N, CA and C of each residue as an Amber inpcrd file, in Angstrom:
protein
   702
  79.5030000 138.7120000-297.8060000  78.9740000 137.3500000-297.8500000
  78.1590000 137.1210000-299.1130000  77.2930000 138.1470000-299.4230000
  76.4570000 138.0440000-300.6280000  77.3370000 138.0230000-301.8660000
  78.4040000 138.8430000-301.8300000  79.3160000 138.8840000-302.9620000
  79.9840000 137.5430000-303.2000000  80.3320000 136.8190000-302.1230000
  80.9650000 135.5080000-302.2500000  80.0040000 134.4940000-302.8560000
  78.7460000 134.5490000-302.4290000  77.7380000 133.6300000-302.9580000
  77.5300000 133.8620000-304.4500000  77.4610000 135.1750000-304.8330000
  77.2790000 135.5160000-306.2420000  78.4700000 135.0390000-307.0680000
  79.6750000 135.1450000-306.4880000  80.8790000 134.7120000-307.1950000
  80.8560000 133.2040000-307.4480000  80.4130000 132.4370000-306.4470000
  80.3280000 130.9770000-306.5960000  79.3050000 130.6120000-307.6590000
  78.1520000 131.2900000-307.6340000  77.0930000 131.0180000-308.6150000
  77.5810000 131.3320000-310.0270000  78.2540000 132.4690000-310.1980000
  78.7710000 132.8500000-311.5150000  79.8280000 131.8540000-311.9920000
  80.6560000 131.3840000-311.0620000  81.7020000 130.4090000-311.4240000
  81.0620000 129.0980000-311.9080000  80.0300000 128.6560000-311.1980000
  79.3400000 127.4270000-311.5940000  78.6310000 127.6150000-312.9250000
  78.0420000 128.7940000-313.1280000  77.3280000 129.0530000-314.3630000
  78.2760000 129.0790000-315.5560000  79.4470000 129.6380000-315.3720000
  80.4140000 129.6800000-316.4710000  80.8360000 128.2620000-316.8760000
  80.9670000 127.3650000-315.8720000  81.3450000 125.9840000-316.1930000
  80.2530000 125.3010000-316.9990000  78.9960000 125.5040000-316.5420000
  77.8780000 124.8530000-317.2240000  77.6060000 125.4850000-318.5830000
  77.8720000 126.7820000-318.6950000  77.5850000 127.4800000-319.9460000
  78.6640000 127.2520000-320.9980000  79.8260000 126.8200000-320.5640000
  80.9000000 126.5460000-321.5150000  80.5220000 125.3180000-322.3340000
  80.5650000 125.3780000-323.6630000  80.1500000 124.2510000-324.5150000
  80.8010000 122.9350000-324.1340000  82.0830000 122.9180000-323.9210000
  82.7730000 121.6730000-323.5970000  82.2830000 121.1290000-322.2550000
  82.0890000 122.0750000-321.2770000  81.6260000 121.6440000-319.9640000
  80.2160000 121.1040000-320.0220000  79.3440000 121.7520000-320.7370000
  77.9520000 121.3120000-320.8730000  77.8940000 119.9470000-321.5270000
  78.6640000 119.7700000-322.5790000  78.6800000 118.4990000-323.2970000
  79.1970000 117.3790000-322.4010000  80.2310000 117.6930000-321.6010000
  80.7970000 116.6780000-320.7190000  79.8090000 116.2470000-319.6490000
  79.1610000 117.2060000-318.9900000  78.1890000 116.8790000-317.9560000
  76.9830000 116.1420000-318.5290000  76.5680000 116.5630000-319.7230000
  75.4210000 115.9080000-320.3600000  75.7080000 114.4530000-320.6760000
  76.8930000 114.2230000-321.2700000  77.2620000 112.8460000-321.5860000
  77.4370000 112.0090000-320.3280000  77.9900000 112.6450000-319.2740000
  78.1940000 111.9260000-318.0220000  76.8530000 111.5030000-317.4160000
  75.9010000 112.4330000-317.4200000  74.5790000 112.1350000-316.8570000
  73.8490000 111.0830000-317.6880000  73.8210000 111.3030000-319.0070000
  73.1320000 110.3680000-319.8840000  73.8080000 109.0070000-319.8850000
  75.1480000 109.0260000-319.9150000  75.8840000 107.7620000-319.9090000
  75.6640000 106.9740000-318.6350000  75.6480000 107.7070000-317.4800000
  75.3920000 107.0310000-316.2130000  74.0030000 106.4330000-316.1620000
  73.0080000 107.1520000-316.6840000  71.6260000 106.6560000-316.6960000
  71.4880000 105.4220000-317.5850000  72.0170000 105.5190000-318.8010000
  71.9290000 104.3900000-319.7280000  72.6820000 103.1750000-319.1940000
  73.8860000 103.4370000-318.6480000  74.6630000 102.3360000-318.0840000
  73.9410000 101.6630000-316.9280000  73.2910000 102.4860000-316.0720000
  72.5400000 101.9210000-314.9530000  71.3760000 101.0680000-315.4080000
  70.6660000 101.5450000-316.4410000  69.5320000 100.7840000-316.9790000
  70.0010000  99.4520000-317.5650000  71.0980000  99.4980000-318.3250000
  71.6180000  98.2790000-318.9390000  72.0630000  97.2770000-317.8740000
  72.7840000  97.7870000-316.8670000  73.2520000  96.8980000-315.7970000
  72.0820000  96.2900000-315.0470000  71.1120000  97.1210000-314.6680000
  69.9620000  96.6220000-313.9030000  69.1500000  95.6240000-314.7160000
  68.9760000  95.9180000-316.0020000  68.2310000  95.0000000-316.8660000
  68.9400000  93.6610000-317.0140000  70.2650000  93.7250000-317.2140000
  71.0360000  92.4900000-317.3690000  71.0290000  91.6800000-316.0750000
  71.1520000  92.3750000-314.9430000  71.1770000  91.6940000-313.6530000
  69.8510000  90.9800000-313.3860000  68.7480000  91.6760000-313.6040000
  67.4370000  91.0830000-313.3580000  67.1080000  89.9710000-314.3490000
  67.5710000  90.1310000-315.5850000  67.3630000  89.0730000-316.5780000
  68.0960000  87.8060000-316.1530000  69.3560000  87.9610000-315.7420000
  70.1350000  86.8060000-315.2750000  69.4950000  86.1910000-314.0380000
  68.9720000  87.0390000-313.1440000  68.3310000  86.5500000-311.9230000
  67.0960000  85.7280000-312.2520000  66.2990000  86.1970000-313.1980000
  65.0850000  85.4720000-313.5720000  65.4030000  84.1660000-314.2990000
  66.4680000  84.1660000-315.0850000  66.8680000  82.9360000-315.7730000
  67.2330000  81.8570000-314.7580000  67.9370000  82.2530000-313.6980000
  68.3190000  81.2860000-312.6580000  67.1430000  80.9330000-311.7570000
  66.0040000  81.5630000-311.9980000  64.8300000  81.3450000-311.1620000
  63.7390000  80.6050000-311.9350000  64.1630000  79.7540000-312.8650000
  63.2090000  78.9800000-313.6600000  63.4260000  77.4860000-313.4230000
  62.3840000  76.7200000-313.6610000  62.4810000  75.2700000-313.4970000
  63.4880000  74.6770000-314.4920000  63.5470000  75.2480000-315.6840000
  64.4890000  74.7610000-316.6910000  65.9210000  74.8840000-316.1980000
  66.2380000  76.0070000-315.5660000  67.5790000  76.2040000-315.0300000
  67.8400000  75.2460000-313.8690000  66.8540000  75.1120000-312.9840000
  67.0120000  74.2550000-311.8060000  67.2760000  72.7970000-312.1890000
  66.6460000  72.3640000-313.2720000  66.8000000  70.9640000-313.6940000
  67.8230000  70.8160000-314.8070000  68.6620000  71.8300000-314.9760000
  69.6700000  71.7850000-316.0250000  70.7900000  70.7930000-315.7580000
  70.9870000  70.4410000-314.4730000  72.0130000  69.4540000-314.1550000
  71.3510000  68.1210000-313.8100000  72.0230000  67.0380000-314.1260000
  71.4100000  65.7230000-313.9370000  71.1950000  65.4100000-312.4670000
  71.9910000  66.0190000-311.5820000  71.7980000  65.7760000-310.1410000
  70.3720000  66.0990000-309.7070000  69.8290000  67.1800000-310.2270000
  68.4700000  67.5780000-309.8730000  67.4270000  66.8770000-310.7420000
  67.6920000  66.8150000-312.0360000  66.6790000  66.2990000-312.9600000
  66.3660000  64.8330000-312.7190000  67.3930000  64.0320000-312.4200000
  67.1670000  62.5940000-312.2780000  66.8930000  62.1630000-310.8430000
  66.8790000  63.1080000-309.9270000  66.6130000  62.7710000-308.5280000
  65.3500000  63.4740000-308.0360000  65.5060000  64.6600000-307.4920000
  64.3710000  65.3360000-306.8690000  63.2910000  65.7480000-307.8730000
  63.6810000  66.1100000-309.1010000  62.6660000  66.5220000-310.0730000
  61.7880000  65.3500000-310.4790000  62.3860000  64.1890000-310.6660000
  61.6060000  63.0020000-311.0060000  60.6110000  62.6860000-309.8960000
  61.0080000  62.8970000-308.6660000  60.1030000  62.6600000-307.5410000
  58.9650000  63.6810000-307.5330000  59.2840000  64.9210000-307.8670000
  58.2730000  65.9760000-307.8960000  57.1620000  65.6600000-308.8940000
  57.5120000  65.0730000-310.0370000  56.5230000  64.8050000-311.0800000
  55.4690000  63.7940000-310.6460000  55.7060000  63.1100000-309.5480000
  54.7600000  62.1040000-309.0680000  53.8450000  62.6460000-307.9670000
  53.9280000  63.9320000-307.6760000  53.1780000  64.4930000-306.5570000
  52.0800000  65.4420000-307.0230000  51.2020000  65.8180000-306.0780000
  50.0860000  66.7040000-306.3740000  50.5420000  68.1240000-306.6860000
  51.7560000  68.4740000-306.2930000  52.2650000  69.8000000-306.6160000
  52.6560000  69.9180000-308.0900000  52.7720000  68.7870000-308.7580000
  53.1450000  68.7900000-310.1800000  51.9280000  68.6050000-311.0770000
  51.0460000  67.7040000-310.6930000  49.8590000  67.4130000-311.4950000
  48.6610000  67.2400000-310.5700000  47.5970000  67.9790000-310.8410000
  46.4150000  67.9300000-309.9810000  45.1750000  68.3670000-310.7520000
  44.0250000  68.2470000-310.1270000  42.7600000  68.5190000-310.8150000
  42.5870000  70.0010000-311.1700000  43.2430000  70.8990000-310.4390000
  43.0970000  72.3280000-310.7160000  44.0580000  72.8260000-311.7880000
  45.0800000  72.0370000-312.0940000  46.0280000  72.4370000-313.1250000
  47.0350000  73.4750000-312.6720000  47.1530000  73.6900000-311.3700000
  48.1310000  74.6500000-310.8330000  49.3870000  73.8920000-310.4320000
  50.5080000  74.2620000-311.0090000  51.7600000  73.5540000-310.7540000
  52.7500000  74.4370000-309.9960000  53.3350000  73.8530000-308.9760000
  54.4000000  74.5380000-308.2470000  55.7440000  74.0740000-308.8110000
  56.5480000  75.0020000-309.2810000  57.8530000  74.6560000-309.8390000
  58.9210000  74.7720000-308.7600000  60.1270000  74.3760000-309.0780000
  61.2310000  74.3780000-308.1100000  61.3920000  75.7130000-307.3840000
  61.5120000  76.8420000-308.0980000  61.7180000  78.1160000-307.4060000
  60.5280000  78.5470000-306.5680000  59.3280000  78.0730000-306.8770000
  58.1620000  78.4400000-306.0760000  58.3280000  77.9950000-304.6280000
  58.9630000  76.8520000-304.4380000  59.1110000  76.2950000-303.0940000
  60.4790000  76.5350000-302.4760000  61.4710000  76.8080000-303.2880000
  62.8330000  76.9050000-302.7620000  63.4480000  78.2920000-302.8660000
  62.7250000  79.2500000-303.4650000  63.2460000  80.6170000-303.5980000
  62.1880000  81.6020000-303.1050000  62.5200000  82.4480000-302.1310000
  61.5600000  83.4510000-301.6440000  61.1210000  84.3900000-302.7650000
  59.9290000  84.9180000-302.6510000  59.4100000  85.8020000-303.6930000
  59.8370000  87.2540000-303.4840000  60.0330000  87.6690000-302.2380000
  60.4790000  89.0410000-301.9800000  61.9160000  89.2200000-302.4550000
  62.2080000  90.3890000-303.0570000  63.4890000  90.5930000-303.7230000
  64.6720000  90.4260000-302.7810000  64.6160000  91.0610000-301.6130000
  65.7650000  90.9920000-300.6940000  65.9920000  89.5630000-300.1950000
  64.8970000  88.8840000-299.8660000  65.0130000  87.4860000-299.4310000
  65.5280000  86.6030000-300.5620000  65.0990000  86.9220000-301.7730000
  65.5260000  86.1490000-302.9430000  67.0330000  86.2700000-303.1600000
  67.5510000  87.4860000-303.0440000  68.9860000  87.7080000-303.2250000
  69.7740000  86.9540000-302.1550000  69.2890000  87.0160000-300.9130000
  69.9730000  86.3070000-299.8320000  69.9870000  84.8070000-300.0960000
  68.8810000  84.2750000-300.6050000  68.7940000  82.8380000-300.9080000
  69.7310000  82.4790000-302.0550000  69.8400000  83.3370000-303.0510000
  70.7420000  83.0830000-304.1780000  72.1990000  83.0290000-303.7010000
  72.5220000  83.8930000-302.7740000  73.8850000  83.8990000-302.2460000
  74.1620000  82.6070000-301.4770000  73.1700000  82.1370000-300.7230000
  73.3280000  80.8810000-300.0020000  73.4950000  79.7120000-300.9700000
  72.7100000  79.7460000-302.0480000  72.7030000  78.6390000-302.9980000
  73.9410000  78.6100000-303.8940000  74.7470000  79.6770000-303.8640000
  75.9250000  79.7170000-304.7350000  76.9140000  78.5950000-304.4090000
  76.8590000  78.0920000-303.1830000  77.7660000  77.0050000-302.8200000
  77.4180000  75.7070000-303.5450000  76.2050000  75.6460000-304.1140000
  75.8220000  74.4680000-304.8820000  76.6620000  74.3410000-306.1540000
  77.1430000  75.4820000-306.6490000  78.0330000  75.4670000-307.8120000
  79.3150000  74.7090000-307.4590000  79.8000000  74.9360000-306.2560000
  80.9840000  74.2300000-305.7650000  80.7180000  72.7330000-305.7340000
  79.5430000  72.3500000-305.2410000  79.1820000  70.9370000-305.1950000
  79.0910000  70.3200000-306.5790000  78.5920000  71.0940000-307.5360000
  78.5040000  70.6080000-308.9180000  79.8900000  70.3820000-309.5040000
  80.7840000  71.3240000-309.2890000  82.1310000  71.2300000-309.8440000
  82.8720000  70.0120000-309.3040000  82.7090000  69.7370000-308.0140000
  83.4590000  68.6570000-307.3850000  82.6540000  67.3580000-307.2450000
  81.4740000  67.3180000-307.8640000  80.7140000  66.0740000-307.9180000
  80.2500000  65.5480000-306.5770000  79.7400000  66.4300000-305.7340000
  79.3000000  66.0190000-304.3940000  78.2030000  64.9680000-304.4450000
  77.2240000  65.1520000-305.3470000  76.1340000  64.1730000-305.4730000
  75.9270000  63.8170000-306.9550000  77.0060000  63.5410000-307.6630000
  76.8850000  63.2990000-309.0960000  76.4310000  61.8870000-309.4500000
  76.1700000  61.0500000-308.4370000  75.6110000  59.7220000-308.6920000
  74.3990000  59.5240000-307.7870000  73.5470000  58.5800000-308.1590000
  72.3620000  58.2950000-307.3620000  72.7510000  57.8320000-305.9580000
  73.7770000  57.0640000-305.8680000  74.2280000  56.5550000-304.5700000
  74.6690000  57.7030000-303.6560000  75.4470000  58.6360000-304.2190000
  75.8960000  59.7780000-303.4230000  74.7060000  60.6160000-302.9650000
  73.7260000  60.7690000-303.8580000  72.5450000  61.5580000-303.5120000
  71.7800000  60.9180000-302.3570000  71.5810000  59.6130000-302.4260000
  70.8490000  58.9150000-301.3710000  71.5970000  58.9970000-300.0450000
  72.9150000  58.9310000-300.1080000  73.7090000  59.0510000-298.8820000
  73.5760000  60.4430000-298.2590000  73.3690000  61.4450000-299.1080000
  73.2810000  62.8260000-298.6400000  71.8350000  63.2810000-298.4170000
  70.8680000  62.4370000-298.7450000  69.4650000  62.8600000-298.7510000
  69.0230000  63.4430000-297.4070000  69.3310000  62.7640000-296.3100000
  68.9050000  63.2380000-295.0000000  69.5210000  64.5980000-294.6810000
  70.8180000  64.7430000-294.9590000  71.4950000  66.0190000-294.6890000
  70.8910000  67.1480000-295.5160000  70.6400000  66.8760000-296.7910000
  70.0490000  67.8880000-297.6640000  68.6510000  68.2690000-297.1970000
  67.8770000  67.2510000-296.8250000  66.5150000  67.5030000-296.3570000
  66.5170000  68.3130000-295.0680000  67.4100000  67.9870000-294.1630000
  67.4640000  68.6990000-292.8900000  67.8390000  70.1630000-293.0750000
  68.7200000  70.4330000-294.0290000  69.0670000  71.8290000-294.3210000
  67.8380000  72.5980000-294.7850000  67.0500000  71.9830000-295.6650000
  65.8710000  72.6620000-296.1950000  64.7700000  72.7720000-295.1370000
  64.5980000  71.7570000-294.3330000  63.6200000  71.8400000-293.2400000
  63.9830000  72.9680000-292.2850000  65.2580000  73.0730000-291.9570000
  65.7190000  74.1150000-291.0370000  65.4960000  75.5000000-291.6280000
  65.7370000  75.6380000-292.9270000  65.5420000  76.9380000-293.5860000
  64.0770000  77.3460000-293.5460000  63.1910000  76.4020000-293.8750000
  61.7660000  76.7100000-293.8720000  61.2300000  76.9220000-292.4590000
  61.7990000  76.2110000-291.5140000  61.4030000  76.4100000-290.1170000
  61.7920000  77.8080000-289.6630000  62.9850000  78.2560000-290.0570000
  63.4870000  79.5670000-289.6380000  62.6870000  80.7130000-290.2460000
  62.2010000  80.5340000-291.4770000  61.4440000  81.6290000-292.1090000
  59.9320000  81.4200000-292.0350000  59.5000000  80.5290000-291.1190000
  58.0790000  80.2710000-290.8870000  57.3930000  79.7930000-292.1680000
  58.0710000  78.8940000-292.8760000  57.5300000  78.2880000-294.1040000
  57.0880000  79.3620000-295.1050000  57.9570000  80.3310000-295.3220000
  57.6270000  81.4790000-296.1660000  57.1650000  81.0760000-297.5510000
  57.8960000  80.1520000-298.1970000  57.5340000  79.7730000-299.5510000
  56.1820000  79.0470000-299.5960000  55.9000000  78.2460000-298.5750000
  54.5890000  77.5710000-298.5060000  53.4750000  78.6050000-298.4400000
  53.6890000  79.6370000-297.6200000  52.6560000  80.6330000-297.3750000
  52.4540000  81.5760000-298.5550000  53.3440000  81.5580000-299.5260000
  53.1170000  82.3520000-300.7260000  51.8810000  81.8750000-301.4730000
  51.5610000  80.5910000-301.3140000  50.3670000  80.0300000-301.9540000
  49.3090000  79.6060000-300.9400000  49.7480000  79.0870000-299.8040000
  48.8280000  78.5600000-298.7920000  48.7380000  79.5370000-297.6280000
  47.6470000  80.2860000-297.5710000  47.4530000  81.2650000-296.5110000
  46.5200000  80.7010000-295.4460000  46.9610000  80.7460000-294.1980000
  46.1090000  80.2500000-293.1130000  44.8650000  81.1170000-292.9650000
  44.9770000  82.3980000-293.3020000  43.8310000  83.3000000-293.2130000
  42.7570000  82.9100000-294.2230000  43.2070000  82.4240000-295.3920000
  42.2630000  82.0730000-296.4550000  41.7380000  80.6410000-296.3420000
  42.2290000  79.8860000-295.3630000  41.7810000  78.5030000-295.2100000
  40.3120000  78.4430000-294.7900000  39.5400000  77.6310000-295.4890000
  38.1620000  77.3570000-295.0860000  38.1740000  76.0000000-294.3960000
  38.2780000  76.0350000-293.0810000  38.4100000  74.7970000-292.3210000
  37.1900000  73.8920000-292.4550000  36.0540000  74.4650000-292.7980000
  34.8440000  73.6520000-292.9410000  34.9120000  72.7390000-294.1540000
  35.7960000  73.0630000-295.1060000  35.9420000  72.2430000-296.3040000
  37.0910000  71.2500000-296.1860000  37.7710000  71.2620000-295.0340000
  38.8370000  70.2990000-294.7880000  38.2630000  69.1010000-294.0390000
  38.9930000  67.9970000-294.0850000  38.5800000  66.8600000-293.2700000
  38.6770000  67.2600000-291.8020000  37.9280000  66.5930000-290.9540000
  37.9320000  66.9380000-289.5430000  39.3300000  66.8310000-288.9530000
  40.0590000  65.8130000-289.3960000  41.4070000  65.6030000-288.8770000
  42.3110000  66.7760000-289.2500000  42.2590000  67.2020000-290.5320000
  43.0950000  68.3100000-290.9830000  42.6970000  69.6130000-290.2980000
  41.3940000  69.8630000-290.2220000  40.9130000  71.0970000-289.6020000
  41.3050000  71.1460000-288.1230000  41.2240000  70.0090000-287.4600000
  41.5640000  69.9410000-286.0400000  43.0380000  70.2400000-285.8130000
  43.9060000  69.6310000-286.6160000  45.3440000  69.8480000-286.4740000
  45.7160000  71.2860000-286.8390000  45.1520000  71.8140000-287.9220000
  45.4590000  73.1840000-288.3260000  45.0110000  74.1810000-287.2610000
  43.8520000  73.9360000-286.6650000  43.3500000  74.8400000-285.6270000
  44.2390000  74.8050000-284.3980000  44.6100000  73.6090000-283.9690000
  45.3760000  73.4700000-282.7360000  46.8280000  73.9240000-282.8960000
  47.4390000  73.6500000-284.0510000  48.8780000  73.9020000-284.1950000
  49.2160000  75.0650000-285.1270000  48.6060000  75.1040000-286.2990000
  48.9860000  76.1250000-287.2790000  48.4330000  77.4990000-286.9150000
  47.1360000  77.5910000-286.6880000  46.5160000  78.8860000-286.4060000
  46.9840000  79.4650000-285.0820000  47.3570000  78.6140000-284.1690000
  47.8410000  79.0900000-282.8720000  49.3090000  79.4950000-282.9110000
  49.9970000  79.1350000-283.9980000  51.4160000  79.4650000-284.1110000
  52.3390000  78.4860000-283.4190000  51.7900000  77.3750000-282.9290000
  52.6260000  76.3770000-282.2590000  53.4950000  75.6080000-283.2520000
  53.0830000  75.5780000-284.4950000  53.8420000  74.8640000-285.5230000
  53.7460000  75.6290000-286.8300000  54.6580000  75.3390000-287.7300000
  54.6090000  75.9340000-289.0580000  54.4760000  74.8110000-290.0820000
  54.2000000  75.1510000-291.3160000  53.8550000  74.1580000-292.3440000
  54.8420000  72.9880000-292.4030000  56.1330000  73.3050000-292.4300000
  57.1430000  72.2760000-292.6480000  57.2550000  71.3110000-291.4820000
  56.7400000  71.6830000-290.3260000  56.7920000  70.7800000-289.1800000
  56.0700000  69.4660000-289.4780000  54.9420000  69.5630000-290.1670000
  54.1330000  68.3740000-290.4460000  54.1690000  67.9410000-291.9030000
  54.4230000  68.8640000-292.8070000  54.3440000  68.5620000-294.2310000
  55.7120000  68.3270000-294.8610000  56.4600000  67.4250000-294.2820000
  57.7170000  67.0000000-294.8930000  57.3860000  65.9280000-295.9440000
  58.1610000  65.8870000-297.0130000  57.9500000  64.8440000-298.0070000
  56.7430000  65.0580000-298.8880000  56.2940000  66.2970000-299.0580000
  55.1220000  66.5410000-299.8900000  55.4770000  66.6770000-301.3700000
  56.7430000  66.9100000-301.6680000  57.1500000  67.0530000-303.0660000
  58.2880000  66.1170000-303.4390000  58.9570000  65.5670000-302.4280000
  60.0700000  64.6430000-302.6600000  59.9830000  63.4950000-301.6750000
  60.5990000  62.3990000-302.0120000  60.5980000  61.2650000-301.1070000
  61.3440000  61.6090000-299.8250000  60.8890000  61.0250000-298.7340000
  61.5280000  61.2750000-297.4540000  62.7910000  60.4300000-297.2950000
  63.7640000  60.9480000-296.5700000  64.9370000  60.1320000-296.2240000
  64.5450000  59.1720000-295.1100000  65.4810000  58.4290000-294.6040000
  65.2320000  57.5810000-293.4430000  64.9040000  58.4940000-292.2610000
  63.6950000  58.3730000-291.7120000  63.2270000  59.2950000-290.6810000
  63.4740000  58.7970000-289.2610000  64.2320000  57.7250000-289.1090000
  64.5280000  57.2320000-287.7660000  65.2460000  58.3100000-286.9560000
  64.6850000  58.6320000-285.7990000  65.3140000  59.6130000-284.9210000
  65.0560000  61.0550000-285.2930000  64.2540000  61.3070000-286.3380000
  63.9530000  62.6750000-286.7560000  62.7220000  63.1710000-286.0110000
  62.8290000  64.3230000-285.3640000  61.7070000  64.9110000-284.6450000
  60.6030000  65.2430000-285.6420000  59.3860000  64.7120000-285.4450000
  58.3100000  64.9740000-286.4040000  57.8280000  66.4090000-286.3850000
  58.1940000  67.1710000-285.3500000  57.8170000  68.5780000-285.3060000
  56.6090000  68.8460000-284.4490000  55.5480000  68.0800000-284.6170000
  54.3540000  68.2830000-283.7980000  54.5020000  67.5480000-282.4770000
  53.7700000  67.9860000-281.4960000  53.7920000  67.3550000-280.1860000
  52.3760000  66.9510000-279.7890000  52.2310000  65.7690000-279.2570000
  50.9300000  65.2930000-278.8110000  50.5010000  66.0910000-277.5820000
  49.2280000  66.4810000-277.4890000  48.7510000  67.2160000-276.3130000
  49.0620000  66.4840000-275.0120000  49.2800000  67.2580000-273.9750000
  49.6920000  66.6900000-272.6910000  48.6940000  65.6750000-272.1610000
  47.3870000  65.9060000-272.4370000  46.3760000  65.0030000-271.9000000
  46.4540000  63.5940000-272.4800000  47.1630000  63.4610000-273.6180000
  47.2910000  62.1410000-274.2310000  48.6790000  61.5400000-274.0650000
  49.6190000  62.3170000-273.5680000  50.9850000  61.8340000-273.4570000
  51.0810000  60.6190000-272.5410000  50.4390000  60.6780000-271.3530000
  50.5130000  59.5620000-270.4160000  49.8850000  58.3180000-270.9760000
  48.7450000  58.4860000-271.6430000  48.0390000  57.3470000-272.2260000
  48.8630000  56.6900000-273.3040000  49.4700000  57.5110000-274.1590000
  50.2740000  56.9620000-275.2500000  51.5120000  56.2800000-274.7040000
  52.1490000  56.9120000-273.7180000  53.3810000  56.3560000-273.1790000
  53.1250000  55.0220000-272.5000000  51.9430000  54.8840000-271.8310000
  51.6530000  53.6420000-271.1300000  51.4920000  52.4810000-272.0720000
  51.1970000  52.7760000-273.3220000  51.0630000  51.7290000-274.3240000
  52.3270000  51.5780000-275.1630000  53.3570000  52.3620000-274.8500000
  54.6160000  52.2640000-275.5790000  54.5030000  52.6920000-277.0270000
  53.6260000  53.6610000-277.3120000  53.4130000  54.0880000-278.6870000
  54.5140000  55.0140000-279.1510000  54.8020000  54.9590000-280.4480000
  55.7790000  55.8430000-281.0500000  55.0930000  57.1500000-281.4350000
  55.8820000  58.1060000-281.9740000  55.3370000  59.4190000-282.3240000
  54.1530000  59.3210000-283.2730000  54.3000000  58.5390000-284.3470000
  53.2090000  58.4310000-285.3110000  51.9940000  57.7710000-284.6850000
  52.2140000  56.8320000-283.7810000  51.1020000  56.1900000-283.0870000
  50.4110000  57.1840000-282.1640000  51.1830000  58.0730000-281.5670000
  50.6170000  59.0840000-280.6860000  49.7010000  60.0200000-281.4680000
  50.1260000  60.3830000-282.6750000  49.2870000  61.2450000-283.5040000
  48.0000000  60.5290000-283.8680000  48.1070000  59.2600000-284.2270000
  46.9160000  58.4940000-284.5670000  45.9750000  58.3920000-283.3660000
  46.5500000  58.2020000-282.1880000  45.7420000  58.1100000-280.9700000
  45.0270000  59.4270000-280.7060000  45.7460000  60.5030000-280.9010000
  45.1510000  61.8240000-280.6850000  43.9870000  62.0700000-281.6400000
  44.2120000  61.7780000-282.9390000  43.1630000  61.9990000-283.9320000
  41.9520000  61.1120000-283.6670000  42.2050000  59.8500000-283.3090000
  41.1050000  58.9390000-283.0310000  40.3030000  59.4110000-281.8210000
  41.0180000  59.9150000-280.8020000  40.3410000  60.3990000-279.6070000
  39.4710000  61.6010000-279.9200000  39.9560000  62.4640000-280.7750000
  39.2000000  63.6660000-281.1430000  37.9600000  63.3110000-281.9340000
  38.0030000  62.1900000-282.6580000  36.8610000  61.7720000-283.4620000
  35.9320000  60.8450000-282.6920000  36.1900000  60.6830000-281.4060000
  35.3170000  59.8660000-280.5850000  35.6040000  58.3910000-280.6390000
  36.7110000  58.0270000-281.2650000  37.0790000  56.6130000-281.3580000
  38.2800000  56.3890000-280.4760000  38.0880000  56.3490000-279.1640000
  39.1730000  56.2820000-278.1930000  39.8780000  54.9310000-278.2940000
  41.2250000  55.0070000-278.3360000  42.0180000  53.7860000-278.3630000
  42.2500000  53.3260000-276.9380000  41.9320000  52.0900000-276.6300000
  42.1240000  51.5680000-275.2810000  43.5850000  51.3360000-274.9880000
């Protein structure tokens, strides 16, 4: 048995010690390493290029529609000078999630080629469908992109308005709702919201009161907030 092991070791050593064999293995190892570095560098460079606002607004469908709307919001211009760009809100920051999102978004290339929303009219007709897809995505991942900047743990509720602090305490901190449930339309104009579930639910103690007055969802929220502030609506 020992003799067989020694024979195998000597056979391997002769291959490695042979000049041609050594040179071949060396080039193979070095070539594989260099090739891997080049491929990985090129892949990540291409990934980062597609993850910039310049790339996102490279087509007129985005630049003349949703991007123009973004420039009018607090996420684009504010007193602190912190700007959220397209990928900040629409692309996950974790690598694996980012790759999965890129694969999902590849179908947008198909839409570009066939002119799915190449006019303002087509975009407006598709606005609700597009918005619902994004709301559903953020709902499914618990508003992951929002939480990259807005952490509920870091929230100082004492510095928020009473209305905001009350809603965040009751719904966000308890896990009953996620950011996108209430914060739709914060960076882009809303589509026609008729029949769209607002996401939040009025507490049971106010449901009967609101229903008896025939109030709509937004009226129910106003009634709830007014009641919490001591201004009960009759």
